[in-house]
């Protein structure tokens, strides 16, 4: 949901603050800050777990896939391109992880 606020310069959108925060967290996580990575990843955990559950068909298998997704994302964070959506990037990792596990 979008939130707007009025200020003397006009209307501002909360996603601007979210984007700045995400950029700050990404920079810190890329530099090796695991807490920053957790703050980036955790808001998506429930939806990623639900997606993994749909693909894997069981709770434990979904948890395994989500854990593997976290590890892959952490290890390959330097390959993330900031001009793309972080959410889409981790969804792609989740999907590929589930598909690999199904093979």
XYZ file of C-alpha atoms in Angstrom:
103
model
C 0.000 0.000 0.000
C 1.317 3.429 -0.892
C 1.475 6.156 1.700
C 1.645 9.799 0.785
C 2.483 12.805 2.862
C 2.216 16.484 2.137
C 5.119 18.807 2.613
C 5.961 22.296 1.396
C 7.601 20.873 -1.725
C 4.595 18.747 -2.644
C 3.628 15.130 -2.248
C 6.272 12.557 -1.395
C 5.942 8.827 -1.731
C 7.153 6.426 0.963
C 8.717 4.120 -1.628
C 11.466 6.707 -2.106
C 12.524 6.135 1.504
C 12.197 2.382 0.997
C 14.431 2.500 -2.095
C 17.050 4.535 -0.248
C 16.933 2.129 2.690
C 17.213 -0.855 0.338
C 20.208 0.724 -1.403
C 21.876 1.349 1.964
C 21.200 -2.216 3.106
C 22.440 -3.619 -0.198
C 25.684 -1.667 0.067
C 26.213 -2.869 3.634
C 25.314 -6.479 2.798
C 27.603 -6.492 -0.236
C 30.385 -5.291 2.065
C 29.781 -8.365 4.244
C 27.241 -7.132 6.812
C 25.070 -10.203 7.480
C 22.573 -8.214 9.581
C 21.934 -5.899 6.617
C 21.352 -8.949 4.420
C 18.857 -10.345 6.923
C 17.006 -7.019 6.922
C 16.837 -7.144 3.127
C 15.733 -10.755 2.906
C 13.318 -11.151 5.825
C 10.465 -8.975 4.473
C 10.164 -11.473 1.611
C 10.531 -14.672 3.649
C 6.830 -15.486 4.014
C 5.980 -15.025 0.361
C 9.106 -16.902 -0.727
C 8.247 -19.743 1.659
C 4.715 -19.889 0.222
C 6.117 -19.973 -3.304
C 8.575 -22.715 -2.359
C 5.740 -24.664 -0.677
C 3.662 -24.517 -3.866
C 6.599 -25.770 -5.912
C 7.897 -28.399 -3.489
C 4.585 -29.615 -2.049
C 5.646 -29.925 1.560
C 6.557 -27.720 4.489
C 9.955 -29.265 5.221
C 10.968 -29.254 1.555
C 9.913 -25.606 1.289
C 11.973 -24.717 4.372
C 14.982 -26.488 2.886
C 14.533 -24.579 -0.380
C 14.197 -21.265 1.455
C 17.350 -21.940 3.461
C 19.230 -22.813 0.284
C 17.874 -19.631 -1.326
C 19.224 -17.545 1.557
C 22.652 -19.134 1.191
C 22.758 -18.692 -2.580
C 21.597 -15.084 -2.354
C 24.207 -14.297 0.308
C 27.004 -15.988 -1.645
C 26.090 -14.330 -4.926
C 25.013 -10.914 -3.672
C 27.851 -9.315 -5.624
C 26.144 -10.472 -8.852
C 22.936 -8.587 -8.015
C 22.390 -5.656 -10.378
C 20.891 -2.703 -8.465
C 18.892 -1.541 -11.490
C 16.693 -4.639 -11.110
C 14.233 -5.513 -8.372
C 15.772 -7.277 -5.364
C 12.452 -9.064 -4.882
C 12.517 -10.406 -8.455
C 16.147 -11.451 -8.028
C 15.476 -13.541 -4.914
C 12.295 -14.979 -6.454
C 14.363 -16.185 -9.403
C 16.847 -17.793 -6.997
C 13.975 -19.447 -5.103
C 12.392 -20.773 -8.300
C 15.693 -22.116 -9.633
C 16.502 -23.695 -6.274
C 13.139 -25.463 -6.171
C 13.519 -26.657 -9.755
C 17.013 -27.963 -8.998
C 15.677 -29.829 -5.969
C 12.884 -31.365 -8.054
C 15.415 -32.733 -10.532
